mmCIF file with all atom_site columns, C-alpha atoms in Angstrom:
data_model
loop_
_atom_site.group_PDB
_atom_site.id
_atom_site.type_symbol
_atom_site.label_atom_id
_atom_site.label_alt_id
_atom_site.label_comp_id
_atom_site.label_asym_id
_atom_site.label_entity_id
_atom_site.label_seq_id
_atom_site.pdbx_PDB_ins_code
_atom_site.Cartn_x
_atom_site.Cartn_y
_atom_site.Cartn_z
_atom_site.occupancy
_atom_site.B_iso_or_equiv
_atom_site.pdbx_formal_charge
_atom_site.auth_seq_id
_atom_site.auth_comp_id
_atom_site.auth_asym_id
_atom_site.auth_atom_id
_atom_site.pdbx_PDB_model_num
ATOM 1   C CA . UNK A 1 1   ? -19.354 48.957  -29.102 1.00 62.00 ? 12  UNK A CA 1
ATOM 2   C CA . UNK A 1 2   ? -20.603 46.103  -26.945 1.00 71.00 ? 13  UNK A CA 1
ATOM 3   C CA . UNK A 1 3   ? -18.487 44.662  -24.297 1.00 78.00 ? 14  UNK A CA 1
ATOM 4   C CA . UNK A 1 4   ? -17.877 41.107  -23.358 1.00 79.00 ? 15  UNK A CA 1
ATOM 5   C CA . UNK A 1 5   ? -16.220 37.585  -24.216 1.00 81.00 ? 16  UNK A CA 1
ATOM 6   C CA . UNK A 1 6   ? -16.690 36.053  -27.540 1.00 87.00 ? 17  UNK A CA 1
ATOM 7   C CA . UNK A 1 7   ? -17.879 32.458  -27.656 1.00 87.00 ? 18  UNK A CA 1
ATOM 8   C CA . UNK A 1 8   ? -14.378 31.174  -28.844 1.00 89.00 ? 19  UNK A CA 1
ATOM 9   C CA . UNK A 1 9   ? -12.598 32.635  -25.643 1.00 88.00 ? 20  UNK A CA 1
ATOM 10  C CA . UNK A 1 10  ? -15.053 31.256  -23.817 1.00 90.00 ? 21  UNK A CA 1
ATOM 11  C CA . UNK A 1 11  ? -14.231 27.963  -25.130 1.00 92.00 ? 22  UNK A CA 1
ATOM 12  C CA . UNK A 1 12  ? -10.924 28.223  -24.649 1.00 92.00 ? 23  UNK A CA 1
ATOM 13  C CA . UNK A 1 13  ? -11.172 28.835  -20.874 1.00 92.00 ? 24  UNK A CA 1
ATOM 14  C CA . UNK A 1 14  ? -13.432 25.804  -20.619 1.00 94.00 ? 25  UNK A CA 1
ATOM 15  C CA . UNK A 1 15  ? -10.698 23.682  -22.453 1.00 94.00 ? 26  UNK A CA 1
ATOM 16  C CA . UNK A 1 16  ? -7.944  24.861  -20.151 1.00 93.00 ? 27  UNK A CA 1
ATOM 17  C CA . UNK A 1 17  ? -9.837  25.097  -16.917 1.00 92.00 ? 28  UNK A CA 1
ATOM 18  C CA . UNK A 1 18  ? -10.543 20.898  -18.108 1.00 92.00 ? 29  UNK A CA 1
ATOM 19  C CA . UNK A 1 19  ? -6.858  20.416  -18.502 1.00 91.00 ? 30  UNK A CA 1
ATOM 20  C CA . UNK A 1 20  ? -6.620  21.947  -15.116 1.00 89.00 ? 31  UNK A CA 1
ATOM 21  C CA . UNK A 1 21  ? -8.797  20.084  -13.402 1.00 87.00 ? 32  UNK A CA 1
ATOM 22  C CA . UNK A 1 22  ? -7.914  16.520  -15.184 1.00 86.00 ? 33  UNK A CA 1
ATOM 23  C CA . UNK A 1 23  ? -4.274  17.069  -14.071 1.00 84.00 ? 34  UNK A CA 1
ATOM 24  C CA . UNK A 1 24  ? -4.847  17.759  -10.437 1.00 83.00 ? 35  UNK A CA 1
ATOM 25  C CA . UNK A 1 25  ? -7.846  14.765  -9.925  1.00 83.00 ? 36  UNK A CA 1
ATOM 26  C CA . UNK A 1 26  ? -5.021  12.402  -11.404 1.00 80.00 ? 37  UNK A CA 1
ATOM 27  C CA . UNK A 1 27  ? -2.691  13.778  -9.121  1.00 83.00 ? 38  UNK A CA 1
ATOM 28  C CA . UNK A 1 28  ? -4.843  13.564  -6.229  1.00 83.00 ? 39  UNK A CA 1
ATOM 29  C CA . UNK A 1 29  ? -5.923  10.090  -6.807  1.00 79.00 ? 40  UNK A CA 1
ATOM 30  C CA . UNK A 1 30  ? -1.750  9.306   -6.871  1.00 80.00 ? 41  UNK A CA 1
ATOM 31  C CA . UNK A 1 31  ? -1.626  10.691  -3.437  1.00 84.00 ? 42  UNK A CA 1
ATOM 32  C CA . UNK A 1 32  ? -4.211  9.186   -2.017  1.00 82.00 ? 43  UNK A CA 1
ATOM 33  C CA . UNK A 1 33  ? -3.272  6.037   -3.002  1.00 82.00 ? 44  UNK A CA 1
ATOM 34  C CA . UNK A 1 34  ? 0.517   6.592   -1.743  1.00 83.00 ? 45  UNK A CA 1
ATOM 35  C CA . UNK A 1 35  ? -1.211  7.165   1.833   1.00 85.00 ? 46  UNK A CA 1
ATOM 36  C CA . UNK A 1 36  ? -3.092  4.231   1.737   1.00 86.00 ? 47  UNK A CA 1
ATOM 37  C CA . UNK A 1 37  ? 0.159   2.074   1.090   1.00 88.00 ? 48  UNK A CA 1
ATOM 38  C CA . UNK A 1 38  ? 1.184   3.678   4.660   1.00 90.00 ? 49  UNK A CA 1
ATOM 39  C CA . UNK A 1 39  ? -1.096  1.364   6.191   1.00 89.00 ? 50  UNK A CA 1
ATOM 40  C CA . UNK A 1 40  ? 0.814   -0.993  4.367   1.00 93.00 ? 51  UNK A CA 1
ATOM 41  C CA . UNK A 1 41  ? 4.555   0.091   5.628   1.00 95.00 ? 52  UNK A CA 1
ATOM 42  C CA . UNK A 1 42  ? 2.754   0.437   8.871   1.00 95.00 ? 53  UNK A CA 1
ATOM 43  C CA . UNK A 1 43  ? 1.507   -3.188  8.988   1.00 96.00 ? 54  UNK A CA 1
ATOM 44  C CA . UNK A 1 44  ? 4.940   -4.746  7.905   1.00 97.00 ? 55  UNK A CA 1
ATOM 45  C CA . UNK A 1 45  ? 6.701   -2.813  10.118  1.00 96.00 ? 56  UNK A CA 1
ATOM 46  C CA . UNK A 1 46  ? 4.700   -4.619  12.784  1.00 96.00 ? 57  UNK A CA 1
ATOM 47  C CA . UNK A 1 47  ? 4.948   -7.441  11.442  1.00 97.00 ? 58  UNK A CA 1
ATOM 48  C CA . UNK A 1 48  ? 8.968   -7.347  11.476  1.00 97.00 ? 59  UNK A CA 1
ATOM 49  C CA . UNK A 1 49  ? 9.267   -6.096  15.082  1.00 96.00 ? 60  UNK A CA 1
ATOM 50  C CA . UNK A 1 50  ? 7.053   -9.239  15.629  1.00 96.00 ? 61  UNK A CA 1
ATOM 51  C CA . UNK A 1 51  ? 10.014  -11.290 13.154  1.00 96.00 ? 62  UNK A CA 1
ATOM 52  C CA . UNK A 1 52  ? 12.807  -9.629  15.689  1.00 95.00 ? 63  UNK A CA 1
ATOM 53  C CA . UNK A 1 53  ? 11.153  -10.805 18.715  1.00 95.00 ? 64  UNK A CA 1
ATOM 54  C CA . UNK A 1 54  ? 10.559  -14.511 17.280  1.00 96.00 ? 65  UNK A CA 1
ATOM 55  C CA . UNK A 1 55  ? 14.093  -14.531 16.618  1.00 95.00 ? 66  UNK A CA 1
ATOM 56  C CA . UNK A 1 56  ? 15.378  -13.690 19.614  1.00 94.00 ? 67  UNK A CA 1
ATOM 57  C CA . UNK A 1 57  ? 13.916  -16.239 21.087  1.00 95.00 ? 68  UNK A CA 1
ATOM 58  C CA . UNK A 1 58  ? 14.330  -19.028 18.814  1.00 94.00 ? 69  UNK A CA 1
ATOM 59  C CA . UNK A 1 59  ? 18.358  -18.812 18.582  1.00 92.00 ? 70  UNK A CA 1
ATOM 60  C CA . UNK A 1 60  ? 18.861  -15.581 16.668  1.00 92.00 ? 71  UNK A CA 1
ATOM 61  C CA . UNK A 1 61  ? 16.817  -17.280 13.588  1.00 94.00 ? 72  UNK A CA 1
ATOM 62  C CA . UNK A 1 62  ? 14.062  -16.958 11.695  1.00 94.00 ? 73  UNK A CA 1
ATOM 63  C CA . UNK A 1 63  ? 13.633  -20.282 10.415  1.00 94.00 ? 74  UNK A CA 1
ATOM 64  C CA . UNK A 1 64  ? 9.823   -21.349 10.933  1.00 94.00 ? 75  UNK A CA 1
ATOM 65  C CA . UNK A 1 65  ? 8.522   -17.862 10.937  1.00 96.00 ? 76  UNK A CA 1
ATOM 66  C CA . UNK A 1 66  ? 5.131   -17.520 8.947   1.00 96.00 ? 77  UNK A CA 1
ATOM 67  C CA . UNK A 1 67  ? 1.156   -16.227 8.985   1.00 96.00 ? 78  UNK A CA 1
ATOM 68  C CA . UNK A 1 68  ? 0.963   -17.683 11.794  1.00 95.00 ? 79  UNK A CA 1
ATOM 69  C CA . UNK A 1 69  ? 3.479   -16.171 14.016  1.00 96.00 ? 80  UNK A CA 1
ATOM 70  C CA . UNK A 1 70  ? 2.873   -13.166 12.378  1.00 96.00 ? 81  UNK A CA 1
ATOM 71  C CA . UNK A 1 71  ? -0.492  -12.653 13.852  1.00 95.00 ? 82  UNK A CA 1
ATOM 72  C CA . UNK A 1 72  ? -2.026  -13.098 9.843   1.00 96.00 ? 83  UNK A CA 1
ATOM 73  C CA . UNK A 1 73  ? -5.097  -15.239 9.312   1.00 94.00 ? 84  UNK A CA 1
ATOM 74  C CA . UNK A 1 74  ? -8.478  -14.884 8.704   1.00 92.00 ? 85  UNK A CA 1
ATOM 75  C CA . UNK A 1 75  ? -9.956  -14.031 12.264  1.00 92.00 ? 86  UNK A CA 1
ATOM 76  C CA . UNK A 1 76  ? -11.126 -10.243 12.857  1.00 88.00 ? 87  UNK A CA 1
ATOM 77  C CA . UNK A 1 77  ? -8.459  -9.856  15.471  1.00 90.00 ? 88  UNK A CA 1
ATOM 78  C CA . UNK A 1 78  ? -5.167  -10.856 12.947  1.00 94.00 ? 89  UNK A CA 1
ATOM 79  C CA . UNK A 1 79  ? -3.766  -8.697  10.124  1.00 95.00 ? 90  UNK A CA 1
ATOM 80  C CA . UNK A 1 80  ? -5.719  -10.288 6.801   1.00 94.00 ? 91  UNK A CA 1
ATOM 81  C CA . UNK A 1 81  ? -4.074  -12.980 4.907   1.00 94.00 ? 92  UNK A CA 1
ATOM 82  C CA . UNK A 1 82  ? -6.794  -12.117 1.637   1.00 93.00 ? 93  UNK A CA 1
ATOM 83  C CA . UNK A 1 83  ? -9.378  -9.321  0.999   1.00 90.00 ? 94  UNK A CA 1
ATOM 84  C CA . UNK A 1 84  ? -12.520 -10.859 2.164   1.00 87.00 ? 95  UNK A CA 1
ATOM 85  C CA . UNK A 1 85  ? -12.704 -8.087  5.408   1.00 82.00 ? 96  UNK A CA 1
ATOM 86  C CA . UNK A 1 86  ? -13.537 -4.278  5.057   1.00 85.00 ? 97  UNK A CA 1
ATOM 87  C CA . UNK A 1 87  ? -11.098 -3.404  7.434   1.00 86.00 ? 98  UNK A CA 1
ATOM 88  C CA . UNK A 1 88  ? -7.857  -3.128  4.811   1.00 89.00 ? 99  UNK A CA 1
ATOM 89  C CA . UNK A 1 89  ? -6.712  -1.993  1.360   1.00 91.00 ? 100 UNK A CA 1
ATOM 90  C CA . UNK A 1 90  ? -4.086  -4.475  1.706   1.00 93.00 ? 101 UNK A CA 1
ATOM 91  C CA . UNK A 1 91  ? -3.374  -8.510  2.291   1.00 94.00 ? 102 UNK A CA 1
ATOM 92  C CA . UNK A 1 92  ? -0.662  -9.482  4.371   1.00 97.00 ? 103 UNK A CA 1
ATOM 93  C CA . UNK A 1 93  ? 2.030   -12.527 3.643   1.00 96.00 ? 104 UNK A CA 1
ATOM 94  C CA . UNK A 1 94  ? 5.115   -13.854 5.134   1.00 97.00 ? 105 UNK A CA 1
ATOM 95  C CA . UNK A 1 95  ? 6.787   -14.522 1.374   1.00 94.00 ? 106 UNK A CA 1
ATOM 96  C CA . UNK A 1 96  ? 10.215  -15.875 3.189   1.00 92.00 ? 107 UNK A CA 1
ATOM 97  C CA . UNK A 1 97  ? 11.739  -16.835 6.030   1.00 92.00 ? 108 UNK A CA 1
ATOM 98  C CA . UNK A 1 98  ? 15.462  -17.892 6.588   1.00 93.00 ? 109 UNK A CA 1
ATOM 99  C CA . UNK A 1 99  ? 17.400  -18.083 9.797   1.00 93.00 ? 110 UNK A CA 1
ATOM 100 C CA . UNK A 1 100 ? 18.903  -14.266 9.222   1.00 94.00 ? 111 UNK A CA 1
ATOM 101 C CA . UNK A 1 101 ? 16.295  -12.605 6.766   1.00 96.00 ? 112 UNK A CA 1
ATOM 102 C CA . UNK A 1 102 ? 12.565  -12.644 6.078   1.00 96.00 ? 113 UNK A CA 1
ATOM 103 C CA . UNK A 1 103 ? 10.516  -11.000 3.303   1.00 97.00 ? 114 UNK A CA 1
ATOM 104 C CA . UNK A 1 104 ? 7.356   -9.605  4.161   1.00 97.00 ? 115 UNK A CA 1
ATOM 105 C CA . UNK A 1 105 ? 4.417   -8.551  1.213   1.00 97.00 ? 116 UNK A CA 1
ATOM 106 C CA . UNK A 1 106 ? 1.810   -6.590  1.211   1.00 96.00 ? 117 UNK A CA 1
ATOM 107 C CA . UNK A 1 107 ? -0.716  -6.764  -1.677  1.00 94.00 ? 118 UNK A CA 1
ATOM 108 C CA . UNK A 1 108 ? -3.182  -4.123  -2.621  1.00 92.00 ? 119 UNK A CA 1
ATOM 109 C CA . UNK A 1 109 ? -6.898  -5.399  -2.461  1.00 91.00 ? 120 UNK A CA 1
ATOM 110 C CA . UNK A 1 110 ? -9.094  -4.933  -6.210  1.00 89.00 ? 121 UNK A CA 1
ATOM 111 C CA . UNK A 1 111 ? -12.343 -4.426  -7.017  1.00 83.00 ? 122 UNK A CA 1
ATOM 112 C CA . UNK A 1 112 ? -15.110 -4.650  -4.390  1.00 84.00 ? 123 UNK A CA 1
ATOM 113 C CA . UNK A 1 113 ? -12.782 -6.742  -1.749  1.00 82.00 ? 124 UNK A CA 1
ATOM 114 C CA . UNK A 1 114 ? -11.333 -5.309  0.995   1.00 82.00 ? 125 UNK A CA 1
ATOM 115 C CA . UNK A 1 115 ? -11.753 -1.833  2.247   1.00 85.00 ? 126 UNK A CA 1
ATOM 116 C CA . UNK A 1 116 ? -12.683 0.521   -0.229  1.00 85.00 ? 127 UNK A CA 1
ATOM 117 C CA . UNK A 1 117 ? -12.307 1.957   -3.047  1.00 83.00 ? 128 UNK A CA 1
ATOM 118 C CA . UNK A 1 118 ? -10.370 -1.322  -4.491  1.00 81.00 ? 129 UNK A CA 1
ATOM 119 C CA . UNK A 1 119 ? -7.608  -0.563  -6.836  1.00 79.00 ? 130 UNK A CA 1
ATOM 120 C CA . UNK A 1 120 ? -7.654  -1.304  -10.361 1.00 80.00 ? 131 UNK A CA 1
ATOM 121 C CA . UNK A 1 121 ? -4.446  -3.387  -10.317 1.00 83.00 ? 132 UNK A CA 1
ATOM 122 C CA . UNK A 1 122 ? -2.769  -6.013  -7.215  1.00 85.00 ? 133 UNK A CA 1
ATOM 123 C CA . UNK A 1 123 ? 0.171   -3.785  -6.895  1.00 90.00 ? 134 UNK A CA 1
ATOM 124 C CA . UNK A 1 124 ? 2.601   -4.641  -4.260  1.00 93.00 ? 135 UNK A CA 1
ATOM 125 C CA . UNK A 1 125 ? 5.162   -3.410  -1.282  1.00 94.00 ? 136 UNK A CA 1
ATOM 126 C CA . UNK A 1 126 ? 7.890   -5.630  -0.275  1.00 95.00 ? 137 UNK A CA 1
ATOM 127 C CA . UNK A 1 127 ? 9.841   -5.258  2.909   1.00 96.00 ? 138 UNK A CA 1
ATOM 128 C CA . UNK A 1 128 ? 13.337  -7.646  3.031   1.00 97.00 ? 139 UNK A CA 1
ATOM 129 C CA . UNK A 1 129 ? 14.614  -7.857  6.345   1.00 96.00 ? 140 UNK A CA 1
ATOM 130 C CA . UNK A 1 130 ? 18.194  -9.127  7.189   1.00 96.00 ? 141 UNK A CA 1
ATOM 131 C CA . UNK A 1 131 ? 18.841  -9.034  10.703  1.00 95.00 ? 142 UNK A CA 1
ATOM 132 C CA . UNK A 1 132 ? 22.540  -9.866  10.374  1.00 94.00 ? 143 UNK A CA 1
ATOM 133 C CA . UNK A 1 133 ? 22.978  -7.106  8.217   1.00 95.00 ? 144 UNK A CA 1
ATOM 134 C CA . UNK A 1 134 ? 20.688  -4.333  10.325  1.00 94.00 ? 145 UNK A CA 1
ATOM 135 C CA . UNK A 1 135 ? 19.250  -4.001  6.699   1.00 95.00 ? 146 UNK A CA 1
ATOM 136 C CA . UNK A 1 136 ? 15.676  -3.468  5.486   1.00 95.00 ? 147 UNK A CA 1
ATOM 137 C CA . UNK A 1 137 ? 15.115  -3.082  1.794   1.00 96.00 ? 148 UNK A CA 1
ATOM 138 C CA . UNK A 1 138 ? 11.418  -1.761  0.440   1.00 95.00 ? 149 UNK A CA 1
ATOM 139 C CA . UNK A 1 139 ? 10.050  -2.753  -2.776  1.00 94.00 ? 150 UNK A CA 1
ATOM 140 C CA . UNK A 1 140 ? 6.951   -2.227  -4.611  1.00 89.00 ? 151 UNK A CA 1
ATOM 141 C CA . UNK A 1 141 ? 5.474   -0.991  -7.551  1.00 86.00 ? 152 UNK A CA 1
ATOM 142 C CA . UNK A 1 142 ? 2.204   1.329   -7.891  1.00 74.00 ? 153 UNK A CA 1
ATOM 143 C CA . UNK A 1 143 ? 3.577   4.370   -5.974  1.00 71.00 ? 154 UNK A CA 1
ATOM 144 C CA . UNK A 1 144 ? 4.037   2.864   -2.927  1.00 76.00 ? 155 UNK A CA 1
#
């Protein structure tokens, strides 16, 4: 009587140790991408404290906040309006800005622009502030 695994169990551990392993790499790749869009909540978190100070001085509004005053542009030492620098996986906007509320984007860099890897789709996080309200309301698809 000889001792040992058949070929067909053998197979069979090599299909489910696959399954295994497909599941968690999918699931790790989720995560990692849900900490990269911290950067992102990060980032328009700034960039509303930046909003509440504008509008405190400017008459409790909002009205003519944008990239600019938001400290997004294209220079190394501004949050990135597009992907063209290595130092993000996201690009920064100003979407709206009213005299109570402004909504803030972040979009997540593809392909080989940006910092990498590049995602596979532009998913985005939106932040809507009202300061009348006290309210902020986060949007976004992808996870984030």
């Amino acid at each position: 009587m000889k001792k040992g695994f058949t070929l067909l169990e053998l197979i069979v551990v090599m299909i489910i140790i696959g399954i295994l392993a497909t599941l968690g790499i999918q699931q790790y790749a989720r995560a990692t991408e849900r900490a990269r869009g911290a950067e992102a909540r990060q980032v328009l978190g700034q960039i509303r404290t930046t909003a509440a100070g504008f509008r405190l001085q400017n008459g409790n509004s909002c009205a003519g906040f944008g990239n600019d005053q938001a400290g997004i542009g294209t220079e190394t030492d501004r949050i990135p309006i597009d992907c063209t620098r290595a130092t993000h996986y996201f690009r920064y906007g100003v979407t709206a800005a009213t005299a109570d509320a402004i909504i803030l984007t972040a979009t997540r860099c593809t392909g080989t622009n940006g910092k990498q890897p590049g995602a596979s789709t532009a998913f985005q996080l939106t932040l809507n502030t009202d300061f009348v309200l006290g309210t902020d309301t986060w949007a976004g698809n992808g996870g984030y």
